[in-house]
Tab-separated table of C-alpha atoms in Angstrom:
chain	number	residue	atom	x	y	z
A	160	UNK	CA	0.000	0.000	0.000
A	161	UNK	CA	1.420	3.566	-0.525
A	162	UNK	CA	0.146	6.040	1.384
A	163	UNK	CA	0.472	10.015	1.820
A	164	UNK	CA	0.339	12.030	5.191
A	165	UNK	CA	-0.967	15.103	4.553
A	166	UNK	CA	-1.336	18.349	6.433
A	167	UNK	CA	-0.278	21.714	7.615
A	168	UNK	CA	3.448	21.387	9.224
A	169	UNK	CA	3.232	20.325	12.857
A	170	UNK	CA	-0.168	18.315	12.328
A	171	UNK	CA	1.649	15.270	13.477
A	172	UNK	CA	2.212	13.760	10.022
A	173	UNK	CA	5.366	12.346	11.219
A	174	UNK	CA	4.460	11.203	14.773
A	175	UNK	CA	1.208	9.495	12.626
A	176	UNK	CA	3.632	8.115	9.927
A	177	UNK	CA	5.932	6.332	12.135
A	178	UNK	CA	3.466	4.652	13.803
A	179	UNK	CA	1.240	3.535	10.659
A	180	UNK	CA	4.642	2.562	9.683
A	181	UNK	CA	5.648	0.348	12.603
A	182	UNK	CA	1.903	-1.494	12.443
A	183	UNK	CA	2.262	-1.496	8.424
A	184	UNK	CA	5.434	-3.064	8.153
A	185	UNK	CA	6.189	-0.543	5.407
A	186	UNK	CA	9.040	2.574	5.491
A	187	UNK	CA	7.915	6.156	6.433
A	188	UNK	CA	9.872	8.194	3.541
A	189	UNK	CA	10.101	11.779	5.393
A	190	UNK	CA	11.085	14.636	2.967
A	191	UNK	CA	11.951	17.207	5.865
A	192	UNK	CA	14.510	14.713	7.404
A	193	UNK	CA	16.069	13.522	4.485
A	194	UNK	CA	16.125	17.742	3.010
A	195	UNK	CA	17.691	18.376	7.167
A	196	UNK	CA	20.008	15.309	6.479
A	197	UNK	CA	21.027	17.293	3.741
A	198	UNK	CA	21.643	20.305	5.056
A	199	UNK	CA	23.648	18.918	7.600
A	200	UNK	CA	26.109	17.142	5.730
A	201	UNK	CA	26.026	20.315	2.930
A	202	UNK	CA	25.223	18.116	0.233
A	203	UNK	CA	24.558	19.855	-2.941
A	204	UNK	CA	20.930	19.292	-2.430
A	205	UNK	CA	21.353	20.713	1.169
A	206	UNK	CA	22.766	23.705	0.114
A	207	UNK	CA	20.032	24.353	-2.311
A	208	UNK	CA	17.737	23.747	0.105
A	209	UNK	CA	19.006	25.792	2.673
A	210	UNK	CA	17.666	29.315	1.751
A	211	UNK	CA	14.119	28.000	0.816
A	212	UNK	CA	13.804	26.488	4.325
A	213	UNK	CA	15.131	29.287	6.830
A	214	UNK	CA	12.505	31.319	5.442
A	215	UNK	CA	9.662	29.003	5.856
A	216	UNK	CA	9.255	28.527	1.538
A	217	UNK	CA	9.254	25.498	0.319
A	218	UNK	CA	11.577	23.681	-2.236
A	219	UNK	CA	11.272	23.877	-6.186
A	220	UNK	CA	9.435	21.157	-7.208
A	221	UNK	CA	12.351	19.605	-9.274
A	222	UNK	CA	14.682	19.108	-6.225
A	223	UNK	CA	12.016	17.956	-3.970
A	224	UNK	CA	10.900	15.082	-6.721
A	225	UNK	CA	14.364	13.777	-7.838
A	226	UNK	CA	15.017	13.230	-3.745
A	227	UNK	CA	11.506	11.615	-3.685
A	228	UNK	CA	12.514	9.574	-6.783
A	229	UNK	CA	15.618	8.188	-5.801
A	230	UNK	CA	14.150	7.196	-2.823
A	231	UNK	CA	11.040	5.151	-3.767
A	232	UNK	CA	13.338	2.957	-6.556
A	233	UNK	CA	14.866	1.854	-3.128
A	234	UNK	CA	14.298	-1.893	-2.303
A	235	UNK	CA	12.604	-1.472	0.928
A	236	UNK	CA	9.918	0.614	-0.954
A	237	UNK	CA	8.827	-1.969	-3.078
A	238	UNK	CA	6.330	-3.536	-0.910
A	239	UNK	CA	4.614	0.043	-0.130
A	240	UNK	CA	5.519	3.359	1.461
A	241	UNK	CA	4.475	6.245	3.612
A	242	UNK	CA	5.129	9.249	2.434
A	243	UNK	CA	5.590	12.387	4.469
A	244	UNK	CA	5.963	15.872	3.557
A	245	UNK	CA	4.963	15.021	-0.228
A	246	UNK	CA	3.513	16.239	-2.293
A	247	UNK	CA	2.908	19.335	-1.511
A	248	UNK	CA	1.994	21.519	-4.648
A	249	UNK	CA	-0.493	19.635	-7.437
A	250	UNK	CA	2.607	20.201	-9.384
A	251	UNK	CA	4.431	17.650	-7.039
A	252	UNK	CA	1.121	15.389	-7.020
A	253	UNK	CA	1.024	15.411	-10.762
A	254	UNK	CA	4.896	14.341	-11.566
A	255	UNK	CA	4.139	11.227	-9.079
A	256	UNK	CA	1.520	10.232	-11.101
A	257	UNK	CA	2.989	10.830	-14.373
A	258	UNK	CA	5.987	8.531	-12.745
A	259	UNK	CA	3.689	5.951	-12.548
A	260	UNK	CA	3.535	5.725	-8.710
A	261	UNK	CA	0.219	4.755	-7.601
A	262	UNK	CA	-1.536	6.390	-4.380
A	263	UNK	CA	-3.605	4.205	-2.334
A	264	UNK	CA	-4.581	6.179	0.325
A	265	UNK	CA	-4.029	10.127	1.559
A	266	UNK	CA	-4.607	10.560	5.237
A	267	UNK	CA	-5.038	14.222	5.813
A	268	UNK	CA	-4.717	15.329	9.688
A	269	UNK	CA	-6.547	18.341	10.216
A	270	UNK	CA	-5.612	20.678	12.438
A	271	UNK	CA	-6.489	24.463	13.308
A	272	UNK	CA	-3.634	27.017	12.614
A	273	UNK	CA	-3.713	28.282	16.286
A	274	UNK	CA	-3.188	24.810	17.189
A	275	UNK	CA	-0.070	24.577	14.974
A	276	UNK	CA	1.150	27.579	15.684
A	277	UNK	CA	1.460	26.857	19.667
A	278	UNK	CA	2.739	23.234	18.653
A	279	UNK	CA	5.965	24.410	16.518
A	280	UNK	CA	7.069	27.536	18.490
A	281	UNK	CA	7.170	25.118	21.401
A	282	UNK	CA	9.211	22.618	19.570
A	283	UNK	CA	13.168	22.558	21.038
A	284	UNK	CA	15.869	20.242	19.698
A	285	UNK	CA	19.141	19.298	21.394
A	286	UNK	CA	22.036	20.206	19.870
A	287	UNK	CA	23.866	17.526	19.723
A	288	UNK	CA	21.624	14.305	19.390
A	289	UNK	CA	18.473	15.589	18.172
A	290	UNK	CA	15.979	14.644	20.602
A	291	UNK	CA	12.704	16.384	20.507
A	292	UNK	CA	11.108	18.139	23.375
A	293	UNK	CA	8.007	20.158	23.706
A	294	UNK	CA	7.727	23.356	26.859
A	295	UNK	CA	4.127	21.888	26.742
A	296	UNK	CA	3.998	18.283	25.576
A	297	UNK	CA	7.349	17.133	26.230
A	298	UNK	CA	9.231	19.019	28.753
A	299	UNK	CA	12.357	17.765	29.245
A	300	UNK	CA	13.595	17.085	32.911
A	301	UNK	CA	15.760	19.942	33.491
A	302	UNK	CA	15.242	22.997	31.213
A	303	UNK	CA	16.652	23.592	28.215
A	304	UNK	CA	18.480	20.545	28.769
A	305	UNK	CA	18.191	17.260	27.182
A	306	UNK	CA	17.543	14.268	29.103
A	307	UNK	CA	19.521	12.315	26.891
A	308	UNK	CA	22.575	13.399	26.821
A	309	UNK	CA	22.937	16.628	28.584
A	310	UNK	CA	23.250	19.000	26.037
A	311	UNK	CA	22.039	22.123	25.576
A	312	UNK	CA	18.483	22.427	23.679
A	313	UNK	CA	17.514	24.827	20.777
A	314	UNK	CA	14.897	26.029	18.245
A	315	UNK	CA	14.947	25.284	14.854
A	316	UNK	CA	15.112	28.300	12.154
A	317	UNK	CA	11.749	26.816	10.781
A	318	UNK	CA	10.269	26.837	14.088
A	319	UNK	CA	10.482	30.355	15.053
A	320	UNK	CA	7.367	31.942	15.532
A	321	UNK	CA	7.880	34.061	11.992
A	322	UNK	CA	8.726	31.310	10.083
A	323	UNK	CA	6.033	28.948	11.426
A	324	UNK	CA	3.620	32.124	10.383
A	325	UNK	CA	4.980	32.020	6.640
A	326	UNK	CA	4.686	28.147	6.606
A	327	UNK	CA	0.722	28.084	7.576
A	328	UNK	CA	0.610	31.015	5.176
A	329	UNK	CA	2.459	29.113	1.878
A	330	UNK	CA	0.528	25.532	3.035
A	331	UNK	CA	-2.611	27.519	2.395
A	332	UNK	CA	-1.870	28.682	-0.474
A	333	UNK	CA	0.038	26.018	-2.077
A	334	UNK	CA	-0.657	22.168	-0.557
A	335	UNK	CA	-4.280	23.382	0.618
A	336	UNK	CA	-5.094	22.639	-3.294
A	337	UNK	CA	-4.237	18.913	-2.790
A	338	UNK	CA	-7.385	18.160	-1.159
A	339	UNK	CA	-9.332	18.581	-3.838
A	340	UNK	CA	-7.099	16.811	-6.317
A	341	UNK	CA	-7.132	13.632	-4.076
A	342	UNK	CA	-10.369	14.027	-3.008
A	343	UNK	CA	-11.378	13.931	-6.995
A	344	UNK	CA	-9.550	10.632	-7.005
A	345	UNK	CA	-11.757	9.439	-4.292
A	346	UNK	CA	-8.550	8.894	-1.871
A	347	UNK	CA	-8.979	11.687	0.656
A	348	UNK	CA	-9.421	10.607	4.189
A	349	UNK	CA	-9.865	12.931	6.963
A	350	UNK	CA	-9.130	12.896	10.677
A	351	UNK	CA	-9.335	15.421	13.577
A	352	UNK	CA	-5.155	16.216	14.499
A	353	UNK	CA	-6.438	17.796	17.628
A	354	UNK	CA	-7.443	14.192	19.594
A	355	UNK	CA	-4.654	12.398	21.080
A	356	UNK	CA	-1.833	10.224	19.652
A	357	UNK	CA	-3.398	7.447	20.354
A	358	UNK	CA	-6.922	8.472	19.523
A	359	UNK	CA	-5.620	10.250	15.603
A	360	UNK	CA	-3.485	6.604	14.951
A	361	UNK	CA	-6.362	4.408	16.317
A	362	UNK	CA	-8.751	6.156	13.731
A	363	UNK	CA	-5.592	6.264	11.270
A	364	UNK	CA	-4.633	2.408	11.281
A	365	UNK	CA	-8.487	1.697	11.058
A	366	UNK	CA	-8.510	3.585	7.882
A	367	UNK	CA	-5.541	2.223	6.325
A	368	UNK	CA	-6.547	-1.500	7.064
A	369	UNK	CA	-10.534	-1.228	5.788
A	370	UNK	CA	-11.095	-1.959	2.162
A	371	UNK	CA	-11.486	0.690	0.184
């Protein structure tokens, strides 16, 4: 089965796509960590990328599909895959059909943009291992210290509260679309972001395992 998460940024398309993943027994292919992967080692790709994402736009469509591309002609992809993060324009949407990848299923997570906005802003990384940690969800248990390894923790570029701002405003504008171009297809799921974990990936893995 291949399958798309879908969503504003910080729906929980990734917390949602590991999980489906894990029951699934299929790989969760993340765009934003293989694009931060990128940008870490300063790949060509990364440093392409790098401008796009510290202001909260997102990638030309040609970078972001040859990544995707190389990717799904992977072996572990050939049972099925989750993708995360793509598409996200109908451009996108369009060149994985015309690559002959089939869609099963989109799962989009709907969630409010105050909601997203307090999600992301609260969002701190360590610095050195890259544990996540939430000041609401997830606090860590010292502050602004992982419990990991002891490091200091920080906020991503693309999480500061301007950025996240831009983001909601070019999802809108540009990925909102893809509802209607899956929907069309008769693929579109929906399911309320705002329940918890367990409640969104209960509903989630029930969709993904009933006959369409």
């Amino acid at each position: 089965m291949n399958i798309i998460f879908f969503g504003a940024p910080g729906a929980g398309k990734g917390t949602q796509g590991e999980i489906a993943s894990k029951a699934l027994g299929i790989p969760e292919v993340s765009t934003g960590n293989m694009i931060r992967e990128a940008l870490a080692n300063q790949t060509e790709i990364g440093k392409k990328a790098k401008e796009y994402i510290e202001n909260g736009l997102l990638l030309p469509d040609e970078v972001v599909i040859e990544i995707i591309k190389e990717r799904l002609s992977e072996d572990d992809c050939k049972n099925g895959f989750i993708l995360d993060g793509f598409p996200r324009t109908i451009a996108q949407a369009q060149a994985l059909e015309d690559l002959g990848i089939k869609i099963d299923k989109v799962i989009e997570i709907q969630v409010d943009d105050e909601t997203i906005l307090e999600r992301m802003t609260g969002r701190r990384v360590c610095s050195k291992c890259g544990a996540s940690y939430h000041l609401l969800y997830k606090k860590p248990m010292k502050e602004n210290v992982c419990d990991n390894c002891g490091s200091p923790l920080m906020i991503r570029k693309d999480d500061n509260a301007d950025t996240v701002e831009t983001r909601i405003k070019v999802y809108h504008e540009q990925t909102e679309p893809l509802k209607s171009f899956y929907e069309e297809r008769g693929k579109l799921y929906k399911v309320k972001g705002t329940q918890s974990v367990e409640e969104v990936s209960n509903e989630v893995i029930n969709i993904l395992k009933a006959r369409s």
